[in-house]
Coordinates of C-alpha atoms in Angstrom, one line a residue:
M1 CA 82.0 -57.4 56.3
T2 CA 81.2 -61.1 55.9
R3 CA 82.4 -63.9 58.2
T4 CA 85.6 -65.8 57.6
A5 CA 85.5 -69.1 55.8
G6 CA 84.2 -71.9 58.1
A7 CA 82.6 -69.5 60.6
P8 CA 78.8 -70.0 61.1
P9 CA 76.7 -67.6 59.1
L10 CA 75.1 -64.9 61.2
T11 CA 73.3 -63.1 58.4
L12 CA 71.5 -64.8 55.5
L13 CA 69.8 -62.5 53.0
Y14 CA 66.8 -63.6 50.9
V15 CA 66.5 -62.2 47.4
P16 CA 63.8 -63.0 44.8
A17 CA 65.3 -64.8 41.7
D18 CA 62.9 -63.0 39.4
R19 CA 64.8 -59.7 40.1
P20 CA 68.3 -60.2 38.7
D21 CA 69.3 -56.7 39.7
R22 CA 68.6 -57.5 43.3
V23 CA 70.3 -60.8 43.1
A24 CA 73.5 -59.1 41.9
K25 CA 73.2 -56.6 44.8
A26 CA 72.7 -59.4 47.3
L27 CA 75.7 -61.3 46.1
A28 CA 77.8 -58.2 46.6
S29 CA 76.3 -57.4 50.0
A30 CA 77.7 -57.9 53.5
A31 CA 75.5 -60.9 54.1
D32 CA 77.3 -64.1 55.2
A33 CA 75.0 -66.1 52.9
V34 CA 72.7 -65.3 50.1
L35 CA 69.4 -67.2 49.7
V36 CA 68.2 -67.0 46.1
D37 CA 64.5 -67.5 46.3
L38 CA 62.4 -69.4 43.8
E39 CA 59.5 -70.0 46.3
D40 CA 57.5 -67.5 48.3
A41 CA 59.0 -64.3 47.0
V42 CA 58.2 -65.2 43.4
A43 CA 54.7 -65.0 41.9
P44 CA 53.4 -68.2 40.1
S45 CA 53.5 -66.4 36.7
R46 CA 57.2 -65.6 37.1
K47 CA 58.5 -69.0 38.4
G48 CA 60.0 -69.9 35.0
E49 CA 61.7 -66.6 34.6
A50 CA 63.1 -66.7 38.2
R51 CA 64.6 -70.2 37.5
E52 CA 66.2 -69.0 34.3
N53 CA 67.7 -66.0 36.1
A54 CA 69.1 -68.2 38.9
G55 CA 70.6 -70.6 36.5
R56 CA 72.2 -67.9 34.4
I57 CA 73.7 -66.0 37.4
L58 CA 74.7 -68.9 39.6
A59 CA 76.2 -71.1 36.9
R60 CA 79.2 -68.8 36.7
P61 CA 82.3 -70.1 38.4
A62 CA 82.5 -69.0 42.1
G63 CA 85.7 -68.0 43.7
P64 CA 88.2 -65.1 43.9
G65 CA 87.6 -62.7 41.1
A66 CA 84.5 -64.5 39.8
D67 CA 81.4 -62.6 38.7
V68 CA 79.3 -64.2 41.4
G69 CA 81.6 -62.5 44.0
R70 CA 81.4 -65.1 46.8
P71 CA 82.2 -68.8 47.3
A72 CA 79.4 -71.2 46.3
G73 CA 79.1 -72.4 49.9
A74 CA 77.8 -69.0 50.8
I75 CA 74.8 -69.4 48.4
Q76 CA 71.6 -71.3 48.8
V77 CA 68.6 -71.7 46.5
R78 CA 65.2 -72.0 48.0
I79 CA 63.2 -74.3 45.8
N80 CA 59.4 -74.9 45.6
H81 CA 57.8 -77.7 47.6
R82 CA 57.5 -81.1 46.0
S83 CA 53.7 -80.7 45.8
T84 CA 54.0 -77.8 43.3
P85 CA 54.3 -78.0 39.5
W86 CA 57.7 -76.2 39.7
H87 CA 59.5 -78.5 42.0
A88 CA 60.9 -80.9 39.5
D89 CA 62.4 -78.1 37.3
D90 CA 63.8 -76.5 40.4
V91 CA 65.6 -79.7 41.4
A92 CA 66.9 -80.1 37.8
L93 CA 68.3 -76.6 38.0
L94 CA 70.1 -77.3 41.3
G95 CA 71.7 -80.4 39.7
S96 CA 73.3 -78.2 37.1
L97 CA 74.8 -75.6 39.5
P98 CA 78.2 -75.7 41.2
A99 CA 78.3 -78.4 43.9
G100 CA 78.9 -76.0 46.7
I101 CA 75.5 -74.2 46.3
G102 CA 73.1 -75.5 48.8
V103 CA 69.4 -76.1 48.5
R104 CA 66.9 -74.6 50.9
V105 CA 64.0 -77.0 51.3
P106 CA 60.6 -75.5 52.4
K107 CA 57.7 -77.1 54.3
V108 CA 59.6 -80.4 55.1
E109 CA 57.5 -82.9 57.0
S110 CA 58.9 -86.4 56.3
A111 CA 62.4 -88.0 56.4
G112 CA 61.4 -89.8 53.2
E113 CA 61.2 -86.6 51.2
V114 CA 64.6 -85.5 52.6
R115 CA 66.2 -88.8 51.5
E116 CA 64.5 -88.6 48.1
L117 CA 65.9 -85.1 47.5
A118 CA 69.4 -86.2 48.8
E119 CA 69.3 -89.0 46.2
A120 CA 68.3 -86.6 43.4
L121 CA 71.1 -84.1 44.4
P122 CA 73.9 -86.3 45.7
G123 CA 76.5 -84.5 47.8
R124 CA 74.6 -81.2 47.9
A125 CA 73.9 -79.6 51.3
L126 CA 70.3 -79.6 52.3
H127 CA 68.9 -76.8 54.5
L128 CA 65.5 -77.8 55.8
L129 CA 62.7 -75.5 56.8
V130 CA 60.0 -76.8 59.2
E131 CA 56.8 -74.9 58.7
S132 CA 54.0 -77.0 60.2
A133 CA 53.0 -78.7 63.4
L134 CA 53.8 -82.1 61.9
G135 CA 57.3 -80.9 60.9
V136 CA 58.0 -79.6 64.4
E137 CA 57.0 -82.9 65.9
R138 CA 59.4 -84.7 63.5
A139 CA 62.2 -82.2 63.8
F140 CA 64.9 -84.6 65.0
E141 CA 63.8 -87.3 62.5
L142 CA 64.2 -84.7 59.7
A143 CA 67.5 -83.3 61.0
A144 CA 69.0 -86.9 61.1
A145 CA 67.4 -88.1 57.8
S146 CA 70.5 -87.8 55.7
P147 CA 74.2 -86.9 56.0
Q148 CA 73.5 -84.2 53.5
V149 CA 71.3 -82.3 55.9
A150 CA 73.4 -79.2 56.8
S151 CA 70.9 -77.2 58.8
I152 CA 67.3 -77.2 60.1
G153 CA 65.2 -74.1 60.9
L154 CA 61.7 -72.7 61.1
G155 CA 59.6 -71.0 58.5
E156 CA 57.6 -69.0 61.0
A157 CA 55.0 -67.3 58.8
D158 CA 53.5 -70.6 57.7
L159 CA 54.0 -72.1 61.2
R160 CA 52.1 -69.3 62.9
S161 CA 49.2 -70.0 60.5
D162 CA 49.3 -73.7 61.1
L163 CA 49.4 -73.4 64.9
R164 CA 46.9 -70.5 64.9
V165 CA 49.1 -68.3 67.1
S166 CA 49.3 -64.6 66.9
D167 CA 52.6 -63.7 68.6
D168 CA 56.1 -65.0 69.4
A169 CA 55.0 -66.5 72.7
G170 CA 53.2 -69.2 70.8
L171 CA 56.4 -70.1 68.9
T172 CA 58.7 -70.5 71.9
W173 CA 58.3 -74.3 72.2
A174 CA 58.7 -74.9 68.5
R175 CA 61.8 -72.7 68.5
S176 CA 63.3 -74.7 71.3
R177 CA 62.3 -77.9 69.7
V178 CA 64.3 -77.1 66.6
V179 CA 67.3 -75.9 68.6
V180 CA 67.4 -79.2 70.5
A181 CA 66.8 -81.3 67.3
A182 CA 69.7 -79.6 65.5
R183 CA 72.0 -80.2 68.4
A184 CA 71.0 -83.8 68.9
A185 CA 71.6 -84.4 65.2
G186 CA 75.1 -82.9 65.4
L187 CA 74.1 -79.8 63.2
A188 CA 75.1 -76.2 63.7
P189 CA 72.6 -74.1 65.8
P190 CA 69.7 -73.0 63.7
V191 CA 69.2 -69.5 62.4
M192 CA 66.0 -67.6 63.1
S193 CA 63.3 -66.9 60.6
A194 CA 63.0 -63.5 59.0
Y195 CA 61.6 -60.5 60.8
T196 CA 59.1 -59.1 58.4
N197 CA 58.9 -55.5 59.5
V198 CA 62.0 -54.1 57.8
R199 CA 61.6 -50.6 59.3
D200 CA 61.4 -51.8 62.9
L201 CA 65.1 -52.4 63.7
D202 CA 64.5 -52.0 67.5
G203 CA 62.0 -54.8 67.3
L204 CA 64.3 -56.9 65.2
A205 CA 67.1 -56.4 67.7
A206 CA 64.9 -57.4 70.6
S207 CA 63.6 -60.4 68.8
C208 CA 67.1 -61.5 67.9
L209 CA 68.2 -61.4 71.5
V210 CA 65.3 -63.6 72.5
G211 CA 66.4 -66.1 69.8
R212 CA 70.0 -65.9 70.9
R213 CA 69.0 -66.8 74.5
L214 CA 67.0 -69.8 73.1
G215 CA 70.1 -71.1 71.3
F216 CA 69.8 -69.7 67.7
S217 CA 72.9 -68.4 66.0
G218 CA 72.1 -65.9 63.3
R219 CA 69.0 -64.9 61.3
T220 CA 67.6 -64.6 57.8
A221 CA 66.9 -61.2 56.5
I222 CA 64.6 -59.9 53.7
H223 CA 66.3 -56.5 53.4
P224 CA 70.0 -55.5 53.5
G225 CA 69.2 -52.8 56.1
Q226 CA 68.5 -55.6 58.6
L227 CA 72.0 -57.2 58.3
G228 CA 73.9 -54.9 60.7
T229 CA 71.2 -55.3 63.4
I230 CA 71.2 -59.0 63.2
R231 CA 75.0 -59.2 63.2
A232 CA 75.3 -57.0 66.3
A233 CA 72.7 -59.0 68.1
F234 CA 74.3 -62.4 67.6
L235 CA 78.0 -61.5 67.9
P236 CA 79.3 -61.8 71.5
S237 CA 80.3 -58.5 73.1
A238 CA 83.9 -57.7 73.8
A239 CA 83.1 -58.4 77.5
E240 CA 81.7 -61.8 76.7
V241 CA 84.7 -62.7 74.6
A242 CA 87.1 -61.5 77.4
A243 CA 85.2 -63.6 80.0
A244 CA 85.3 -66.6 77.7
R245 CA 89.1 -66.2 77.2
E246 CA 89.5 -66.0 81.0
V247 CA 87.8 -69.3 81.3
L248 CA 90.1 -70.9 78.8
D249 CA 93.2 -69.3 80.3
R250 CA 92.3 -70.6 83.8
V251 CA 91.8 -74.1 82.5
R252 CA 95.1 -74.1 80.6
G253 CA 96.9 -72.8 83.7
A254 CA 95.3 -75.4 86.0
A255 CA 96.2 -78.2 83.6
A256 CA 99.8 -77.0 83.5
E257 CA 100.0 -76.9 87.3
G258 CA 98.2 -80.3 87.7
V259 CA 95.2 -78.7 89.4
G260 CA 91.9 -80.4 89.0
A261 CA 89.4 -77.8 90.4
V262 CA 89.4 -74.3 88.8
A263 CA 87.4 -71.3 90.0
L264 CA 87.0 -67.8 88.6
E265 CA 87.5 -64.6 90.5
D266 CA 83.7 -64.5 91.3
G267 CA 83.9 -67.9 92.9
T268 CA 82.3 -69.8 90.0
F269 CA 83.8 -73.3 89.6
L270 CA 84.4 -74.4 86.0
D271 CA 83.2 -77.6 84.4
V272 CA 83.5 -79.1 81.0
A273 CA 80.3 -77.6 79.7
M274 CA 81.5 -74.1 80.6
V275 CA 84.8 -74.7 78.8
E276 CA 83.0 -75.8 75.7
R277 CA 80.7 -72.8 75.8
A278 CA 83.8 -70.5 76.2
R279 CA 85.4 -72.1 73.1
W280 CA 82.2 -71.4 71.2
V281 CA 82.0 -67.8 72.2
V282 CA 85.7 -67.1 71.4
G283 CA 85.3 -68.8 68.0
L284 CA 82.2 -66.8 67.3
G285 CA 83.9 -63.6 68.3
E286 CA 87.0 -64.2 66.2
G287 CA 85.1 -65.5 63.1

């Protein structure tokens, strides 16, 4: 079951564009968004074939009853980096696709390249991936580089290599940096990078909970079998939604009675930040 229109995506499924059979399955899957990959998942010798597949499949009209099976806004195409020989053709392909299809931009390090891509693809949503130490240092600058930037996140495999770290502890600061940059730029919370061991669902769940505590909201997946675990980890529990509704009910009741200070049953006094958080939790739970 996918999220309702306008709700933040919790599950985003990568699929290699050189496998049209898998693309079709991904588009019909329960993922909130499908990430059609022209980059890391595709061998250099198959880049042209992958691009042709993506163009043929995604050029179909998107909407109720269409062959694509989902709205264009729930589809992104990850292109190759500007330093590669495939980048220009990838950008040309995006320019020919329905306007709602977003572009996932790897290895971003400068605001200039973001603005350049925005000019080449006017009006198209840009989803930035930070995959180096320099990109992390410039996270807010990147997030705020263009009104077309719709999200910013980490590409953790390349970032681990660049930082020379061997486990998640070495990524904690970079993860928090991107969460703060997204919020400061007025963007939605970032989604986590993919968990590469597709059989380790317990490890995936534990990792998702760590990310959720840091401020992430959702995660990319590389296998459909990961979607349910990701969704369960990032959706608020029934108890959390009930507690959030209590906060909102108490605030509404106090406003109606002309009372300024409001306290919950456990003695916790409410402030504006808690109310905003409660609205977010309820919205997430109902989406």
